[in-house]
XYZ file of C-alpha atoms in Angstrom:
668
model
C -50.839 3.634 16.974
C -52.087 3.202 20.564
C -50.109 3.839 23.743
C -49.558 0.115 24.309
C -48.203 -0.267 20.807
C -45.840 2.698 21.312
C -44.367 1.078 24.403
C -43.812 -2.198 22.571
C -42.293 -0.607 19.454
C -38.763 -0.124 20.755
C -38.580 -3.772 21.756
C -40.043 -5.154 18.516
C -38.449 -2.765 16.012
C -34.966 -4.378 15.946
C -36.482 -7.731 15.057
C -38.744 -6.292 12.382
C -35.647 -4.824 10.767
C -34.057 -8.247 10.767
C -36.752 -9.789 8.622
C -40.267 -9.284 10.081
C -39.779 -11.776 12.902
C -42.686 -12.695 15.159
C -42.532 -11.995 18.903
C -41.614 -15.635 19.424
C -38.714 -15.280 17.015
C -37.688 -12.104 18.806
C -37.543 -13.898 22.140
C -35.465 -16.678 20.590
C -33.000 -14.179 19.080
C -32.708 -12.394 22.419
C -32.066 -15.748 24.110
C -29.427 -16.676 21.529
C -27.707 -13.315 22.003
C -27.352 -13.975 25.745
C -26.443 -17.680 25.530
C -22.933 -19.061 25.973
C -21.271 -21.396 23.506
C -21.159 -21.957 19.764
C -21.627 -24.844 17.346
C -21.596 -28.089 19.397
C -19.972 -26.368 22.379
C -23.125 -25.096 24.068
C -25.525 -26.010 26.842
C -27.055 -24.811 30.088
C -23.940 -25.785 31.991
C -21.974 -23.019 30.253
C -24.614 -20.384 30.997
C -23.477 -20.015 34.600
C -20.219 -18.510 33.301
C -21.966 -15.633 31.456
C -21.164 -13.068 34.151
C -19.217 -9.830 34.343
C -16.604 -11.280 36.673
C -16.017 -14.339 34.500
C -15.664 -12.174 31.399
C -13.116 -9.932 33.113
C -11.083 -12.953 34.230
C -11.156 -14.720 30.871
C -10.607 -11.495 28.925
C -7.634 -10.858 31.187
C -6.358 -14.391 30.533
C -6.666 -13.928 26.773
C -4.913 -10.563 27.041
C -2.220 -12.216 29.131
C -1.570 -14.760 26.376
C -1.502 -12.055 23.699
C 0.984 -9.887 25.593
C 3.072 -12.996 26.266
C 3.632 -13.396 22.534
C 4.799 -9.804 22.011
C 6.979 -9.890 25.142
C 8.530 -13.153 23.978
C 9.359 -11.578 20.621
C 10.997 -8.598 22.346
C 12.902 -10.929 24.667
C 14.361 -12.915 21.783
C 14.932 -10.050 19.346
C 18.706 -9.803 19.967
C 19.035 -13.535 19.301
C 17.068 -13.149 16.061
C 19.389 -10.299 15.057
C 22.465 -12.487 15.562
C 20.957 -15.571 13.946
C 19.680 -13.872 10.788
C 22.189 -10.956 10.715
C 19.564 -8.238 11.150
C 20.534 -4.627 11.990
C 18.607 -3.015 14.869
C 16.948 -0.556 12.462
C 15.498 -3.469 10.480
C 14.395 -5.305 13.629
C 12.624 -2.084 14.642
C 10.776 -2.088 11.329
C 9.859 -5.753 11.799
C 8.511 -5.135 15.297
C 6.079 -2.450 14.053
C 4.460 -4.733 11.482
C 1.638 -5.461 13.915
C 1.099 -1.753 14.531
C 0.874 -1.081 10.788
C -1.940 -3.578 10.338
C -3.583 -2.335 13.548
C -3.513 1.183 12.170
C -5.071 0.078 8.870
C -7.806 -2.088 10.367
C -8.594 -0.990 13.950
C -10.915 1.932 13.191
C -12.836 0.206 10.367
C -13.153 -3.141 12.156
C -14.031 -1.362 15.389
C -16.811 0.515 13.615
C -18.404 -2.470 11.858
C -17.521 -5.377 14.178
C -18.504 -3.262 17.188
C -22.162 -3.794 16.257
C -21.775 -7.540 15.716
C -20.923 -10.489 17.956
C -17.896 -8.908 19.611
C -16.580 -11.927 21.588
C -16.471 -14.021 18.417
C -14.671 -11.271 16.561
C -12.148 -11.211 19.410
C -11.776 -14.979 19.089
C -11.037 -14.568 15.378
C -8.454 -11.970 16.337
C -6.721 -14.447 18.617
C -6.597 -16.994 15.799
C -4.385 -14.524 13.921
C -2.066 -14.609 16.958
C -1.876 -18.393 16.583
C -0.813 -17.902 12.959
C 1.755 -15.303 14.070
C 3.339 -17.744 16.550
C 3.487 -20.630 14.101
C 4.923 -18.521 11.269
C 7.632 -17.005 13.453
C 8.706 -20.302 15.000
C 8.702 -22.094 11.646
C 11.772 -20.085 10.557
C 13.959 -22.348 12.670
C 12.604 -25.463 10.982
C 13.173 -23.899 7.559
C 16.719 -22.567 8.082
C 17.972 -24.619 11.051
C 20.375 -23.411 13.721
C 22.851 -21.903 11.262
C 26.456 -22.805 10.556
C 27.848 -20.079 12.831
C 26.082 -21.592 15.844
C 26.932 -25.173 14.895
C 30.648 -24.332 14.633
C 30.623 -23.516 18.332
C 29.471 -27.014 19.402
C 31.579 -30.008 20.376
C 29.813 -32.255 17.880
C 30.631 -29.939 14.965
C 34.285 -29.737 16.079
C 34.524 -33.519 16.131
C 33.284 -33.703 12.574
C 35.744 -31.020 11.506
C 38.683 -32.873 13.020
C 37.872 -35.811 10.767
C 38.844 -33.618 7.849
C 42.280 -32.038 8.400
C 42.169 -29.682 5.445
C 38.760 -28.410 6.503
C 40.039 -27.727 10.008
C 43.008 -25.783 8.671
C 40.746 -23.682 6.520
C 38.548 -22.846 9.514
C 41.586 -21.904 11.613
C 43.041 -19.693 8.882
C 39.838 -17.661 8.633
C 40.331 -16.334 12.173
C 44.074 -15.640 11.863
C 46.150 -12.934 10.230
C 46.473 -13.549 6.493
C 48.843 -12.000 3.970
C 46.277 -11.939 1.182
C 42.707 -10.660 1.075
C 40.171 -13.238 2.145
C 36.848 -13.775 0.412
C 33.722 -12.270 1.879
C 31.250 -14.351 3.839
C 28.342 -15.543 1.720
C 24.834 -15.180 3.158
C 21.971 -17.219 1.747
C 18.446 -15.751 1.597
C 19.272 -12.975 4.032
C 16.102 -11.003 3.236
C 13.685 -13.909 3.335
C 13.677 -14.340 7.160
C 13.200 -10.596 7.595
C 10.219 -10.558 5.229
C 8.851 -13.664 6.926
C 9.067 -12.062 10.376
C 7.499 -8.835 9.140
C 4.609 -10.713 7.497
C 3.909 -12.613 10.720
C 3.798 -9.318 12.622
C 1.369 -7.870 10.062
C -1.028 -10.767 10.646
C -0.876 -10.381 14.437
C -1.799 -6.696 14.258
C -5.297 -7.479 12.977
C -5.944 -9.642 16.022
C -4.452 -7.080 18.374
C -6.729 -4.331 17.038
C -9.854 -6.491 17.298
C -9.036 -7.727 20.779
C -8.363 -4.424 22.515
C -10.879 -2.245 20.666
C -13.828 -4.620 21.054
C -12.852 -6.143 24.394
C -12.758 -2.930 26.410
C -15.953 -1.590 24.833
C -17.730 -4.921 25.531
C -16.605 -4.742 29.159
C -17.808 -1.177 29.605
C -21.153 -1.810 27.855
C -21.914 -4.982 29.832
C -20.983 -3.699 33.270
C -22.016 -0.866 35.550
C -19.890 2.258 35.446
C -19.273 2.080 39.167
C -17.571 -1.288 38.666
C -15.650 -0.344 35.518
C -12.469 0.878 37.319
C -12.189 -2.361 39.291
C -12.844 -4.470 36.188
C -10.323 -2.502 34.138
C -7.637 -2.796 36.811
C -8.238 -6.543 37.234
C -8.138 -7.258 33.492
C -5.096 -4.990 33.106
C -3.395 -6.757 35.999
C -3.975 -10.120 34.338
C -2.640 -8.740 31.050
C 0.401 -7.372 32.875
C 1.243 -10.931 33.909
C 1.631 -11.719 30.202
C 4.871 -9.794 29.624
C 6.300 -11.162 32.867
C 5.534 -14.740 31.820
C 6.584 -14.086 28.223
C 9.964 -12.672 29.208
C 10.444 -15.502 31.714
C 9.666 -18.055 29.008
C 12.184 -16.325 26.753
C 14.797 -16.448 29.514
C 14.242 -20.180 30.014
C 14.429 -20.901 26.281
C 17.512 -18.725 25.765
C 19.370 -20.602 28.499
C 19.231 -23.627 26.203
C 21.431 -23.637 23.136
C 19.742 -23.038 19.791
C 20.328 -26.706 18.983
C 19.472 -28.349 22.347
C 20.784 -31.763 21.275
C 24.340 -30.413 20.871
C 26.911 -29.363 23.491
C 28.078 -25.744 23.054
C 31.736 -24.825 23.605
C 30.957 -21.283 24.815
C 29.205 -19.956 27.911
C 25.872 -18.124 27.987
C 27.672 -14.853 28.729
C 29.554 -15.063 25.429
C 28.096 -12.574 22.895
C 28.073 -15.365 20.293
C 25.666 -17.514 22.339
C 22.390 -18.265 20.537
C 19.534 -19.604 22.648
C 16.616 -21.807 21.599
C 14.470 -18.809 20.600
C 12.097 -20.947 18.522
C 10.954 -23.237 21.326
C 8.589 -20.799 23.057
C 6.581 -20.123 19.914
C 5.253 -23.676 19.939
C 3.984 -23.226 23.504
C 2.490 -19.797 22.800
C 0.571 -20.995 19.734
C -1.194 -23.639 21.856
C -2.100 -21.134 24.596
C -3.413 -18.635 22.019
C -5.673 -21.307 20.514
C -7.152 -22.076 23.963
C -7.755 -18.356 24.607
C -9.517 -18.003 21.234
C -11.857 -20.907 22.030
C -12.695 -19.388 25.424
C -13.731 -16.026 23.952
C -15.814 -17.723 21.251
C -17.980 -19.115 24.091
C -19.184 -15.748 25.363
C -22.617 -14.410 24.324
C -23.201 -11.305 22.243
C -24.599 -9.620 25.361
C -24.361 -10.696 28.996
C -27.747 -11.597 30.592
C -27.229 -9.077 33.406
C -26.590 -6.328 30.868
C -29.786 -7.167 28.969
C -31.803 -7.050 32.198
C -30.450 -3.574 32.940
C -31.217 -2.464 29.393
C -34.831 -3.696 29.603
C -35.247 -2.124 33.035
C -33.926 1.204 31.743
C -36.419 1.119 28.871
C -39.256 0.557 31.290
C -38.212 3.394 33.614
C -36.913 5.915 31.054
C -39.412 7.736 28.869
C -36.669 8.493 26.335
C -36.337 5.024 24.939
C -34.166 4.259 21.967
C -36.339 4.234 18.874
C -33.692 4.182 16.173
C -31.070 1.706 15.108
C -27.714 3.292 14.315
C -27.111 3.328 10.596
C -23.712 1.956 9.598
C -22.370 4.003 6.716
C -19.271 5.852 5.588
C -21.068 9.183 6.009
C -21.956 8.312 9.594
C -18.310 7.356 10.216
C -17.199 10.797 8.980
C -19.727 12.435 11.311
C -18.277 10.424 14.203
C -14.766 11.578 13.300
C -15.946 15.196 13.230
C -17.519 14.848 16.685
C -14.367 13.294 18.113
C -12.107 15.938 16.551
C -14.109 18.628 18.356
C -13.736 16.783 21.697
C -10.730 18.521 23.291
C -10.403 16.049 26.175
C -10.319 13.118 23.744
C -7.824 14.845 21.415
C -5.386 15.985 24.131
C -5.602 12.689 26.011
C -4.869 10.759 22.817
C -1.959 13.057 21.898
C -0.460 12.729 25.382
C -0.684 8.946 25.163
C 0.946 8.923 21.727
C 3.941 10.999 22.853
C 4.361 8.881 25.972
C 4.256 5.719 23.867
C 6.744 7.181 21.396
C 9.304 7.901 24.107
C 8.779 4.785 26.197
C 8.575 2.371 23.254
C 12.390 2.272 23.193
C 12.370 0.573 26.593
C 9.461 -1.768 25.859
C 11.296 -3.242 22.876
C 15.017 -2.681 23.435
C 15.480 -2.981 27.234
C 16.980 -6.521 27.040
C 19.383 -5.291 24.354
C 20.200 -2.215 26.454
C 21.059 -4.375 29.478
C 23.180 -6.743 27.388
C 25.233 -3.955 25.825
C 25.486 -1.532 28.763
C 25.982 -3.960 31.659
C 27.412 -7.076 29.941
C 24.659 -9.433 31.104
C 23.629 -12.587 29.264
C 20.524 -12.575 27.065
C 18.745 -14.842 29.557
C 19.568 -12.574 32.527
C 18.541 -9.412 30.628
C 15.257 -10.972 29.574
C 14.482 -12.306 33.052
C 15.174 -8.917 34.678
C 13.027 -7.077 32.137
C 10.114 -9.460 32.439
C 9.825 -11.124 35.806
C 11.225 -8.461 38.124
C 10.342 -5.151 36.467
C 6.914 -6.119 35.151
C 5.994 -7.503 38.557
C 6.138 -3.911 39.803
C 3.940 -2.853 36.886
C 1.300 -5.357 37.957
C 1.378 -4.023 41.514
C 0.977 -0.471 40.206
C -2.111 -1.445 38.214
C -3.743 -3.144 41.208
C -3.004 -0.241 43.562
C -4.418 2.305 41.140
C -7.564 0.210 40.628
C -8.082 -0.028 44.382
C -7.575 3.706 44.937
C -9.892 4.685 42.064
C -12.660 2.283 43.168
C -12.449 3.362 46.812
C -11.986 7.129 46.535
C -13.589 7.781 43.111
C -11.349 10.710 42.118
C -12.537 13.326 39.655
C -11.464 13.512 36.017
C -9.206 16.439 36.845
C -7.499 14.494 39.633
C -6.858 11.622 37.220
C -5.461 13.934 34.519
C -3.179 15.691 37.012
C -1.849 12.320 38.202
C -1.121 11.345 34.594
C 0.962 14.520 34.230
C 2.822 13.825 37.491
C 3.615 10.291 36.283
C 5.045 11.678 33.035
C 7.386 14.078 34.854
C 8.464 11.365 37.322
C 9.238 9.100 34.372
C 11.413 11.811 32.845
C 13.336 12.133 36.136
C 13.900 8.362 36.244
C 15.129 8.247 32.639
C 17.637 11.017 33.434
C 18.945 8.716 36.165
C 19.567 6.077 33.475
C 22.022 8.479 31.844
C 24.136 8.538 35.001
C 24.096 4.758 35.530
C 26.918 3.640 33.271
C 29.627 0.994 33.589
C 33.185 2.200 33.096
C 34.427 -1.294 32.244
C 31.866 -1.667 29.480
C 32.593 1.796 28.071
C 36.368 1.239 28.014
C 35.962 -2.248 26.523
C 34.173 -0.848 23.501
C 36.563 2.070 23.009
C 39.492 -0.360 23.011
C 37.658 -2.568 20.534
C 37.377 0.442 18.239
C 41.118 0.975 18.419
C 41.742 -2.649 17.527
C 39.362 -2.366 14.545
C 41.167 0.680 13.202
C 44.672 -0.585 13.963
C 46.950 0.007 10.960
C 48.859 -3.156 11.879
C 45.795 -5.396 11.618
C 44.773 -3.704 8.351
C 47.406 -5.827 6.594
C 45.732 -8.975 7.967
C 42.552 -8.478 5.890
C 40.075 -8.924 8.766
C 37.040 -7.206 7.213
C 35.003 -10.392 6.837
C 36.233 -12.241 9.935
C 33.375 -13.218 12.248
C 33.202 -11.560 15.655
C 35.279 -13.903 17.845
C 36.778 -11.824 20.714
C 40.148 -12.624 22.291
C 41.664 -11.235 25.493
C 45.230 -9.893 25.633
C 47.418 -10.139 28.783
C 46.896 -6.408 29.509
C 43.103 -7.077 29.728
C 42.302 -5.579 26.327
C 39.655 -7.281 24.204
C 40.229 -7.561 20.456
C 37.455 -8.231 17.974
C 39.155 -11.399 16.793
C 42.534 -13.104 16.710
C 42.961 -11.638 13.239
C 42.591 -8.070 14.552
C 45.244 -8.874 17.173
C 47.563 -10.040 14.380
C 47.804 -13.603 15.724
C 49.291 -16.192 13.389
C 48.953 -19.509 15.282
C 46.427 -21.340 17.428
C 47.016 -23.908 20.195
C 45.701 -25.340 23.481
C 47.288 -24.493 26.853
C 47.702 -26.838 29.823
C 44.193 -26.025 31.067
C 42.625 -26.857 27.712
C 41.931 -23.232 26.816
C 42.314 -22.038 23.234
C 45.242 -19.629 22.920
C 46.432 -17.593 19.954
C 50.132 -16.853 19.582
C 52.328 -14.615 17.474
C 49.942 -11.712 18.015
C 52.027 -8.876 16.550
C 49.284 -6.189 16.631
C 48.674 -6.106 20.381
C 49.771 -3.153 22.490
C 52.275 -5.294 24.389
C 53.805 -6.475 21.116
C 54.754 -2.906 20.234
C 56.655 -2.494 23.486
C 58.272 -5.883 23.927
C 59.552 -8.332 21.389
C 59.268 -11.273 23.765
C 57.081 -13.917 22.032
C 55.730 -14.968 25.431
C 53.768 -11.722 25.636
C 52.385 -12.054 22.126
C 49.431 -14.310 22.948
C 45.709 -13.968 23.585
C 43.048 -16.179 25.159
C 39.829 -17.063 23.374
C 36.859 -14.978 24.576
C 36.312 -11.395 25.714
C 38.070 -10.058 28.799
C 35.886 -10.194 31.934
C 33.970 -7.024 32.817
C 32.116 -6.617 36.121
C 29.056 -4.371 35.715
C 26.724 -6.249 38.061
C 26.437 -3.514 40.714
C 25.547 -0.908 38.092
C 23.051 -3.364 36.636
C 21.342 -3.712 40.039
C 21.092 0.074 40.403
C 19.594 0.355 36.922
C 17.132 -2.435 37.725
C 16.027 -0.664 40.929
C 15.274 2.575 39.093
C 13.492 0.682 36.318
C 11.252 -1.135 38.825
C 10.282 2.181 40.437
C 9.396 3.634 37.040
C 7.343 0.552 36.168
C 5.386 0.885 39.428
C 4.658 4.584 38.906
C 3.983 4.322 35.177
C 1.514 1.451 35.538
C -0.562 3.446 38.025
C -1.656 5.801 35.229
C -2.948 3.086 32.865
C -6.425 2.878 34.387
C -6.791 6.651 34.831
C -5.819 7.302 31.228
C -8.248 4.690 29.903
C -11.123 5.869 32.110
C -10.765 9.412 30.794
C -10.765 8.035 27.238
C -13.935 6.003 27.909
C -15.897 8.747 29.678
C -15.108 11.689 27.405
C -16.885 10.164 24.390
C -20.607 9.460 23.808
C -21.859 5.901 24.026
C -22.597 5.557 20.307
C -19.005 6.482 19.385
C -17.237 4.432 22.051
C -16.031 1.455 20.028
C -15.156 3.600 17.024
C -13.305 6.156 19.186
C -11.199 3.422 20.763
C -10.403 2.044 17.313
C -9.587 5.511 15.956
C -7.338 6.203 18.955
C -5.596 2.885 18.420
C -5.075 3.764 14.759
C -3.628 7.176 15.647
C -1.362 5.657 18.297
C -0.063 3.141 15.762
C 0.443 5.724 13.015
C 2.175 8.352 15.163
C 3.662 6.340 18.021
C 3.957 2.581 17.788
C 5.127 2.508 14.151
C 7.701 5.332 13.892
C 9.144 4.946 17.407
C 10.851 1.517 17.069
C 12.142 2.453 13.606
C 13.516 5.756 14.886
C 15.153 4.276 17.979
C 16.469 1.302 15.988
C 18.135 3.778 13.617
C 19.476 5.720 16.618
C 20.977 2.589 18.183
C 22.596 1.530 14.898
C 24.276 4.936 14.629
C 26.436 4.032 17.626
C 27.564 0.640 16.353
C 31.331 0.043 16.383
C 31.614 -3.475 14.975
C 29.341 -4.838 12.242
C 29.143 -8.471 11.178
C 29.890 -7.950 7.492
C 28.826 -10.333 4.734
C 29.115 -10.092 0.936
C 25.779 -8.306 0.448
C 24.759 -7.127 3.890
C 26.118 -5.176 6.827
C 24.628 -7.785 9.162
C 24.017 -7.338 12.878
C 25.987 -5.149 15.272
C 28.315 -6.836 17.776
C 29.640 -3.853 19.742
C 28.295 -0.377 20.510
C 29.673 2.904 21.771
C 27.839 2.367 25.045
C 28.466 5.780 26.600
C 27.270 7.808 23.610
C 24.353 5.436 23.093
C 23.307 5.786 26.740
C 23.131 9.576 26.475
C 21.434 9.727 23.069
C 18.794 7.068 23.727
C 17.711 8.225 27.173
C 17.717 11.971 26.542
C 15.705 11.567 23.344
C 13.095 9.357 25.031
C 12.844 11.764 27.987
C 12.141 14.707 25.649
C 9.027 13.053 24.144
C 7.604 12.071 27.539
C 8.295 15.574 28.894
C 6.047 17.086 26.205
C 3.374 14.462 26.981
C 3.266 15.766 30.551
C 2.237 19.230 29.340
C -0.482 17.734 27.142
C -1.899 15.988 30.213
C -2.037 19.405 31.859
C -4.233 20.454 28.919
C -6.446 17.427 29.609
C -6.707 18.585 33.221
C -7.821 22.047 32.099
C -10.572 20.840 29.746
C -11.838 17.940 31.934
C -13.456 20.117 34.583
C -17.003 19.063 33.601
C -16.212 15.444 32.773
C -18.032 12.867 34.921
C -16.280 9.564 35.609
C -18.761 8.036 38.085
C -22.186 9.218 36.905
C -23.915 5.832 36.959
C -27.349 5.860 38.499
C -27.213 2.684 40.575
C -30.967 2.664 41.207
C -31.491 0.298 38.301
C -28.882 -2.086 39.701
C -30.562 -2.040 43.108
C -33.980 -2.681 41.525
C -32.574 -5.701 39.729
C -31.088 -7.075 42.929
C -34.405 -6.495 44.727
C -36.275 -8.275 41.924
C -33.920 -11.246 42.146
C -34.402 -11.411 45.911
C -38.209 -11.372 45.606
C -38.168 -14.076 42.933
C -35.951 -16.258 45.110
C -38.299 -15.718 48.100
C -41.274 -16.793 45.978
C -39.474 -19.986 45.025
């Protein structure tokens, strides 16, 4: 073979392997690989959008939509627990369904799909998100709003009044009874839980494809000097997703679960159920649009192909082999990655951080509702709009600093460790930010549940329907207060009388003191809530600043041929050791501090009241311990990253391309 033939071999070889194509066929395949569009949605007009900047923006938009769906689920999870009587431990298991499927598919799909048309694989992944949204929202159309929610509407009350005997039966269920009452029947209690878990399983496949392939595509089709800026911009756009998702949840939860009916309770009432299903219809439409957008992108950006051709012309060490896809090669890749100490320690540090902080990603709205007595809409809005806004700022600031000052790998690893220790300090502040009114409310509720007087009233299966005694003590229900009658006062409020099991009833025999008002006693925890929110915003700002540094270390510490597979393997490990066990563990931990369960005939149901003080200590101290260990692992990353290059891109090729473009334009 002559010298000219040797130079042409690397260019022609890939096409010969695809079926002995002629040079003309090779040019056509190369053109197809760099052309925008698919099926009938193609044309020269779309080609102008095949740029690095446009990919970063649209990839960020698609990521924004994806994170919106998961944030919306987290924002509505307490409502789902109440509606379908789901314990927190079970809701934790449901929420990790996507991580289970990510764990099972990310590495394998990343290995094989990474060598295919990656944007189209990402589009397929987003179609699974569409299915996830539709399946989750369809539960409402299958089961409806539920009888418990309908009972609390004016329309339902009007129907009940038409039937006197029915009304009496409903009243008796909440009052002290001399004989044991039947348990509350629940129909198909496991079916919604299985349905929700299955929907999460489907979404995990799309999540694994999107993140594993999307980041690798960005890094392969852009210059390394621009990667930090592109990562920070796409991450910033994705960070808008949780903010919008939580805001959408807050808007939907402000509406009653059956918007056409008028509720008789306020949004602050623990029994309030918002229209959780409404947002899923909106999110499914946005996910479909995002999938179509990613389908449009070419297999390789034109600018990336020009750099690749230029490198082949200037580098004597051209690529002469096509990577063989096989199980044996996959095992060799795993062995190489296992020997990479920077990759291993960085992945372990991320996993421990995720394990500890996952409790706040999923259960922060629930934490705010129980600790500071805020409505579901307020808790969701604070978690999403306010706190995640600071996260977005942190991502942008870190991207600017990295692009401008180009810190070393060791500087990035040391900052990751500092962020971990600052996060631990902030979480310890959470322990101190309690609300005395909320703590005392729950301890008094425990006393009312274990009251020997109310034990004779047979209140085990009475729904949670709090009443407030004159001495500002909340009882779980009128039955637990020993009330025997129900009436309306001059202001139209529901009052319960003859309440023999209240504290005042034991001291005074005056019937005028033996009454209770419908609803829980007011508790003011707003100032403590604002302090908690301030600390949380600071932690979001600091924590988000380490996202880009952590990802850059992960991208630069692995060889090019293992990049997509390493990201998939890291995602699988994070799911197996962090994302999956963490919500289950913290859900179990939260359930351990439940005081009042909504009992049914066959199920313990959801929790209505918690021991807030004990829960605050246990949850925060446990989470802080995991993140504290992650900080020391980042110190190990710092030690082993001394020779790691983050910005080693030779920009001469980029300048030659720009010069070539300028000359061609001058000739025209």
